[in-house]
Amino acid sequence: MVHSGKKLRRKKKDNDDRATISQVFDTYTRLIVARLINNRVISGLFGCISTGKEANVYHSTDGKHKPLSADVEAIKMPKNKENIASFSSSSSKAPIDSSTVSEYAVKVYKTSIMQFRDRERYVEGEQRFEKGYKKHNSKKMVQLWCEKEARNLMRLYKLPPSLSINTPRVIAKKEHVLVMEFIGKDGIAAPKLKDAAPFLPHTRLVKLYWELVRAMRTLYVHGRLVHGDLSEYNILYYKKKPFIIDVSQSVEKDHPMSDVFLRMDIHNVTSFFMKYGVCVMKRKRLFDFITA
Ligand code: ATP
Ligand code: MN
């Protein structure tokens, strides 16, 4: 069969897109994303916000308000690391009318087993999850992490307004894909505290420190959780407030290691604010304040 040049180019492009999608997601993950689109939970995946060791996070919008692409091939994916950067910065071009459409962040956990080895210590001793945790089944393990993150976020979101902690609201959870509220606007994610801090005035940093002290205590006393990986990397700065994210490894306060994890969290937050000259509480005092 003879193809015209244009047809050939289009065919090559289609093949490239397909190759890219399969490189990023396995078939199973593509199916889950397609279902989320077909069920009008999300409208697609517009841009990659973050590629981490354990998960990739994409920007999306509410599926009810947009024309739907029923086909998984419509999910546009970046081709490589360079493209991820440009794709990310151009993601504001996604067809969003932020006055009517809610923006979502879609966290897709990676299904490869290696990344999750050192996470066992967070699950062992967790009555909520220990039973379902199957070390030999990576798919199940990853789903459990996603489940843990969704449940922890929901628990925090349900706290009464007087005890509220700023976290993303959970929209949906399907297998190892978590759809949550997007912290940011028009496709631009809020910066991590680490990146925002150098540009903030001292008084704002002092306020943020005390807000985080309060948040850690609320998390412990009312949420009955210890974050377990709290640092300037897992706090987003949005609307002048700290938003706590990435709670998949958070443990119940009666977990045998919870004190160790809490001390780590306190250490990270304290050293970060000390670096910026904020007058901080002694670590031991802060620990007593949180747990008292
Ligand atoms: P990493 O290994 O990079 O820490 P991770 O697997 O721990 O990734 P998260 O920390 O939950 O995943 O998310 C990674 C990044 O994605 C965050 O640092 C943040 O920039 C962005 N992100 C995550 N959730 C949201 C959200 N709800 N709204 C906006 N941005 C988000
Ligand atoms: Mn993180």
Short mmCIF file of C-alpha atoms and ligand atoms in Angstrom, two decimals:
data_model
loop_
_atom_site.label_atom_id
_atom_site.label_comp_id
_atom_site.label_asym_id
_atom_site.label_seq_id
_atom_site.Cartn_x
_atom_site.Cartn_y
_atom_site.Cartn_z
CA MET A 1 0.00 0.00 0.00
CA VAL A 2 1.27 3.46 -0.87
CA HIS A 3 0.92 6.21 1.76
CA SER A 4 1.09 9.90 1.01
CA GLY A 5 3.82 11.81 2.90
CA LYS A 6 1.22 13.46 5.13
CA LYS A 7 -0.43 10.12 5.94
CA LEU A 8 2.92 8.56 6.73
CA ARG A 9 3.82 11.43 9.04
CA ARG A 10 0.49 11.14 10.82
CA LYS A 11 0.91 7.37 11.12
CA LYS A 12 4.39 7.87 12.56
CA LYS A 13 3.03 10.43 15.02
CA ASP A 14 0.24 8.06 16.09
CA ASN A 15 2.76 5.30 16.61
CA ASP A 16 5.01 7.65 18.60
CA ASP A 17 2.11 8.66 20.84
CA ARG A 18 1.17 5.07 21.39
CA ALA A 19 4.77 4.15 22.20
CA THR A 20 5.00 7.05 24.64
CA ILE A 21 1.79 6.16 26.44
CA SER A 22 2.87 2.54 26.80
CA GLN A 23 6.31 3.59 28.04
CA VAL A 24 4.82 5.68 30.83
CA PHE A 25 1.85 3.52 31.82
CA ASP A 26 1.37 -0.21 31.68
CA THR A 27 -1.81 -1.57 30.10
CA TYR A 28 -3.53 -1.97 33.44
CA THR A 29 -2.86 1.63 34.44
CA ARG A 30 -4.05 2.90 31.06
CA LEU A 31 -7.27 1.00 31.57
CA ILE A 32 -7.84 2.58 34.97
CA VAL A 33 -7.19 6.07 33.62
CA ALA A 34 -9.51 5.37 30.67
CA ARG A 35 -12.25 4.28 33.07
CA LEU A 36 -11.85 7.45 35.10
CA ILE A 37 -12.29 9.42 31.90
CA ASN A 38 -15.24 7.37 30.67
CA ASN A 39 -16.94 7.65 34.04
CA ARG A 40 -16.51 11.41 33.81
CA VAL A 41 -14.41 11.63 36.93
CA ILE A 42 -11.56 13.33 35.08
CA SER A 43 -11.39 14.83 31.62
CA GLY A 44 -7.93 13.54 30.71
CA LEU A 45 -4.35 13.98 31.86
CA PHE A 46 -3.05 17.37 30.78
CA GLY A 47 0.43 17.81 32.14
CA CYS A 48 2.92 16.09 34.33
CA ILE A 49 3.37 17.97 37.62
CA SER A 50 5.92 15.64 39.12
CA THR A 51 7.77 12.43 38.40
CA GLY A 52 8.82 10.87 41.67
CA LYS A 53 10.37 7.57 42.72
CA GLU A 54 7.05 6.15 43.78
CA ALA A 55 4.45 8.02 41.81
CA ASN A 56 3.85 10.45 38.98
CA VAL A 57 1.41 13.31 39.47
CA TYR A 58 -0.61 14.79 36.60
CA HIS A 59 -2.87 17.77 36.26
CA SER A 60 -6.48 17.20 35.28
CA THR A 61 -9.95 18.70 35.46
CA ASP A 62 -13.43 17.61 36.41
CA GLY A 63 -14.71 15.21 33.73
CA LYS A 64 -18.33 16.37 33.89
CA HIS A 65 -17.73 19.75 32.39
CA LYS A 66 -15.69 18.90 29.36
CA PRO A 67 -16.05 17.07 26.08
CA LEU A 68 -14.93 13.55 26.70
CA SER A 69 -12.35 11.50 24.96
CA ALA A 70 -13.59 8.00 25.45
CA ASP A 71 -10.42 6.51 24.11
CA VAL A 72 -7.31 6.03 26.19
CA GLU A 73 -5.20 7.04 23.18
CA ALA A 74 -6.44 10.57 23.71
CA ILE A 75 -4.42 10.87 26.88
CA LYS A 76 -1.51 13.05 25.89
CA MET A 77 1.72 12.07 27.54
CA PRO A 78 5.16 13.67 27.51
CA LYS A 79 7.83 11.77 25.63
CA ASN A 80 10.84 12.13 27.86
CA LYS A 81 12.24 14.11 30.77
CA GLU A 82 12.91 17.26 28.66
CA ASN A 83 9.40 17.15 27.30
CA ILE A 84 8.02 16.65 30.78
CA ALA A 85 9.48 20.01 31.78
CA SER A 86 8.10 21.85 28.77
CA PHE A 87 4.82 19.97 28.95
CA SER A 88 4.51 20.97 32.56
CA SER A 89 5.13 24.63 31.90
CA SER A 90 2.75 24.64 28.97
CA SER A 91 0.07 22.86 30.94
CA SER A 92 -1.62 26.16 31.62
CA LYS A 93 -2.64 25.97 27.97
CA ALA A 94 -4.94 23.10 28.85
CA PRO A 95 -8.50 24.12 28.03
CA ILE A 96 -9.49 25.26 31.49
CA ASP A 97 -12.07 27.77 32.46
CA SER A 98 -11.17 27.92 36.10
CA SER A 99 -14.39 29.73 37.00
CA THR A 100 -16.49 26.63 36.28
CA VAL A 101 -14.14 23.67 36.21
CA SER A 102 -12.51 22.11 39.25
CA GLU A 103 -8.87 21.25 38.85
CA TYR A 104 -7.55 17.90 40.00
CA ALA A 105 -4.22 16.29 40.69
CA VAL A 106 -3.99 12.64 39.63
CA LYS A 107 -1.36 10.64 41.49
CA VAL A 108 -0.46 7.44 39.68
CA TYR A 109 1.55 5.10 41.87
CA LYS A 110 4.28 3.17 40.14
CA THR A 111 3.72 -0.53 40.10
CA SER A 112 7.33 -1.70 40.15
CA ILE A 113 8.17 -3.52 43.38
CA MET A 114 11.66 -2.10 44.01
CA GLN A 115 10.51 1.34 45.04
CA PHE A 116 8.38 0.00 47.85
CA ARG A 117 10.79 -2.27 49.70
CA ASP A 118 11.76 0.18 52.43
CA ARG A 119 8.15 1.07 53.05
CA GLU A 120 7.37 -2.13 54.90
CA ARG A 121 8.28 -0.66 58.22
CA TYR A 122 5.45 1.82 57.88
CA VAL A 123 2.88 -0.91 57.29
CA GLU A 124 4.16 -3.45 59.81
CA GLY A 125 2.42 -2.63 63.08
CA GLU A 126 -0.42 -0.84 61.28
CA GLN A 127 -3.49 -2.86 62.19
CA ARG A 128 -5.50 -1.12 59.49
CA PHE A 129 -3.30 -2.45 56.70
CA GLU A 130 -1.06 -5.24 57.94
CA LYS A 131 -3.46 -8.01 56.92
CA GLY A 132 -3.86 -6.86 53.33
CA TYR A 133 -0.17 -6.26 52.78
CA LYS A 134 1.28 -8.93 50.54
CA LYS A 135 5.02 -8.55 50.08
CA HIS A 136 5.11 -10.85 47.05
CA ASN A 137 2.34 -9.07 45.17
CA SER A 138 3.55 -5.69 43.97
CA LYS A 139 0.19 -4.73 42.45
CA LYS A 140 -1.56 -5.30 45.79
CA MET A 141 1.18 -3.46 47.68
CA VAL A 142 0.95 -0.39 45.52
CA GLN A 143 -2.83 -0.38 45.76
CA LEU A 144 -2.51 -0.49 49.50
CA TRP A 145 -0.25 2.56 49.53
CA CYS A 146 -2.74 4.41 47.42
CA GLU A 147 -5.56 3.28 49.71
CA LYS A 148 -3.57 4.43 52.72
CA GLU A 149 -3.02 7.86 51.22
CA ALA A 150 -6.71 8.21 50.29
CA ARG A 151 -7.92 7.13 53.73
CA ASN A 152 -5.46 9.38 55.57
CA LEU A 153 -6.40 12.37 53.41
CA MET A 154 -10.10 11.71 53.96
CA ARG A 155 -9.61 11.43 57.68
CA LEU A 156 -7.86 14.80 57.78
CA TYR A 157 -10.37 16.41 55.49
CA LYS A 158 -13.22 15.35 57.77
CA LEU A 159 -11.85 17.20 60.80
CA PRO A 160 -14.16 20.00 61.95
CA PRO A 161 -13.32 23.48 60.60
CA SER A 162 -11.93 24.65 63.94
CA LEU A 163 -9.33 21.86 63.72
CA SER A 164 -8.80 21.95 60.01
CA ILE A 165 -5.54 21.00 58.37
CA ASN A 166 -4.99 22.14 54.80
CA THR A 167 -4.80 19.02 52.66
CA PRO A 168 -6.17 18.13 49.23
CA ARG A 169 -9.69 16.68 49.21
CA VAL A 170 -9.99 13.17 47.77
CA ILE A 171 -12.14 13.02 44.63
CA ALA A 172 -11.73 9.36 43.70
CA LYS A 173 -9.47 6.38 44.19
CA LYS A 174 -9.26 3.52 41.76
CA GLU A 175 -6.70 0.76 42.32
CA HIS A 176 -3.37 2.62 42.38
CA VAL A 177 -4.66 5.91 40.97
CA LEU A 178 -5.68 8.70 43.32
CA VAL A 179 -7.65 11.72 42.11
CA MET A 180 -7.50 14.65 44.50
CA GLU A 181 -8.08 18.35 44.62
CA PHE A 182 -5.39 20.33 42.83
CA ILE A 183 -3.43 22.71 45.06
CA GLY A 184 -2.73 25.51 42.62
CA LYS A 185 -4.51 27.34 39.84
CA ASP A 186 -4.85 27.17 36.05
CA GLY A 187 -2.63 24.12 35.82
CA ILE A 188 0.20 25.69 37.80
CA ALA A 189 0.82 23.70 40.97
CA ALA A 190 1.59 25.54 44.19
CA PRO A 191 5.33 25.54 44.96
CA LYS A 192 6.85 23.29 47.59
CA LEU A 193 7.76 25.13 50.79
CA LYS A 194 11.41 24.50 49.95
CA ASP A 195 11.05 26.54 46.72
CA ALA A 196 8.74 29.23 48.12
CA ALA A 197 10.64 30.00 51.33
CA PRO A 198 13.57 31.95 49.79
CA PHE A 199 11.06 34.48 48.45
CA LEU A 200 9.01 34.92 51.62
CA PRO A 201 9.45 37.67 54.20
CA HIS A 202 10.63 36.66 57.65
CA THR A 203 7.26 37.42 59.27
CA ARG A 204 5.50 35.05 56.85
CA LEU A 205 8.01 32.29 57.63
CA VAL A 206 7.40 32.76 61.37
CA LYS A 207 3.65 32.45 60.77
CA LEU A 208 4.14 29.35 58.64
CA TYR A 209 6.26 27.73 61.32
CA TRP A 210 3.59 28.20 63.97
CA GLU A 211 0.86 27.05 61.61
CA LEU A 212 2.85 23.88 61.02
CA VAL A 213 3.37 23.37 64.76
CA ARG A 214 -0.39 23.59 65.16
CA ALA A 215 -0.96 21.30 62.17
CA MET A 216 1.41 18.64 63.54
CA ARG A 217 -0.40 18.70 66.86
CA THR A 218 -3.86 18.56 65.24
CA LEU A 219 -2.68 15.73 63.01
CA TYR A 220 -1.56 13.81 66.09
CA VAL A 221 -4.26 14.61 68.62
CA HIS A 222 -7.34 14.78 66.40
CA GLY A 223 -6.25 12.98 63.24
CA ARG A 224 -4.46 10.36 65.37
CA LEU A 225 -1.73 10.27 62.73
CA VAL A 226 1.99 10.93 62.40
CA HIS A 227 2.91 12.12 58.91
CA GLY A 228 6.17 10.17 58.74
CA ASP A 229 7.70 12.12 55.85
CA LEU A 230 6.96 15.71 56.76
CA SER A 231 9.46 18.18 55.36
CA GLU A 232 9.69 21.24 53.10
CA TYR A 233 9.27 18.78 50.19
CA ASN A 234 5.83 17.58 51.24
CA ILE A 235 4.38 20.94 52.20
CA LEU A 236 2.97 23.16 49.45
CA TYR A 237 2.70 26.90 49.89
CA TYR A 238 -0.65 28.11 48.59
CA LYS A 239 -2.75 31.16 49.41
CA LYS A 240 -0.19 32.04 52.08
CA LYS A 241 -0.88 28.76 53.88
CA PRO A 242 0.98 25.48 54.29
CA PHE A 243 -0.75 22.50 52.62
CA ILE A 244 0.33 19.08 53.79
CA ILE A 245 0.54 16.40 51.09
CA ASP A 246 1.95 12.91 50.55
CA VAL A 247 0.42 11.07 53.50
CA SER A 248 0.70 7.55 52.08
CA GLN A 249 3.27 6.54 54.70
CA SER A 250 1.54 8.25 57.62
CA VAL A 251 0.92 5.94 60.56
CA GLU A 252 -1.55 5.74 63.44
CA LYS A 253 -0.21 7.30 66.61
CA ASP A 254 -0.28 3.88 68.30
CA HIS A 255 2.00 2.39 65.64
CA PRO A 256 5.13 1.02 67.38
CA MET A 257 7.38 3.37 65.39
CA SER A 258 5.19 6.48 65.54
CA ASP A 259 7.42 8.27 68.06
CA VAL A 260 10.46 7.69 65.87
CA PHE A 261 8.62 9.04 62.82
CA LEU A 262 7.31 12.02 64.78
CA ARG A 263 10.83 12.89 65.93
CA MET A 264 11.97 12.74 62.30
CA ASP A 265 9.15 15.07 61.22
CA ILE A 266 9.96 17.48 64.05
CA HIS A 267 13.62 17.37 63.15
CA ASN A 268 12.94 18.19 59.46
CA VAL A 269 10.54 21.06 60.15
CA THR A 270 12.72 22.52 62.90
CA SER A 271 15.96 22.46 60.93
CA PHE A 272 14.26 23.93 57.88
CA PHE A 273 12.92 26.97 59.75
CA MET A 274 16.16 27.38 61.72
CA LYS A 275 17.95 27.74 58.41
CA TYR A 276 15.78 30.81 57.79
CA GLY A 277 16.48 32.29 61.20
CA VAL A 278 13.05 31.57 62.65
CA CYS A 279 13.08 31.30 66.43
CA VAL A 280 11.90 27.70 66.90
CA MET A 281 10.90 25.53 69.85
CA LYS A 282 13.41 23.01 71.21
CA ARG A 283 12.74 19.68 69.50
CA LYS A 284 12.04 17.87 72.76
CA ARG A 285 9.59 20.59 73.87
CA LEU A 286 7.81 20.45 70.54
CA PHE A 287 7.55 16.66 70.83
CA ASP A 288 6.02 17.02 74.31
CA PHE A 289 3.68 19.75 73.09
CA ILE A 290 2.42 17.60 70.21
CA THR A 291 2.01 14.42 72.22
CA ALA A 292 0.83 15.90 75.53
P1 ATP B 1 8.28 12.47 45.36
O1 ATP B 1 9.04 11.18 45.34
O2 ATP B 1 8.67 13.45 44.28
O3 ATP B 1 8.20 13.11 46.73
P2 ATP B 1 5.82 11.36 45.83
O4 ATP B 1 5.63 10.03 45.30
O5 ATP B 1 6.26 11.49 47.24
O6 ATP B 1 6.81 12.11 44.93
P3 ATP B 1 3.89 13.50 46.27
O7 ATP B 1 4.88 14.11 47.19
O8 ATP B 1 2.55 13.20 46.81
O9 ATP B 1 4.45 12.18 45.58
O10 ATP B 1 3.70 14.43 45.02
C1 ATP B 1 4.80 14.82 44.24
C2 ATP B 1 4.67 16.28 43.83
O11 ATP B 1 3.49 16.47 43.05
C3 ATP B 1 4.52 17.23 45.01
O12 ATP B 1 5.75 17.64 45.50
C4 ATP B 1 3.78 18.38 44.40
O13 ATP B 1 4.65 19.25 43.72
C5 ATP B 1 2.88 17.69 43.38
N1 ATP B 1 1.55 17.43 43.95
C6 ATP B 1 1.15 16.34 44.64
N2 ATP B 1 -0.13 16.44 45.01
C7 ATP B 1 -0.57 17.64 44.55
C8 ATP B 1 -1.82 18.33 44.61
N3 ATP B 1 -2.88 17.81 45.22
N4 ATP B 1 -1.90 19.54 44.03
C9 ATP B 1 -0.84 20.09 43.41
N5 ATP B 1 0.36 19.48 43.31
C10 ATP B 1 0.51 18.27 43.86
MN MN B 2 6.59 13.65 48.26
#
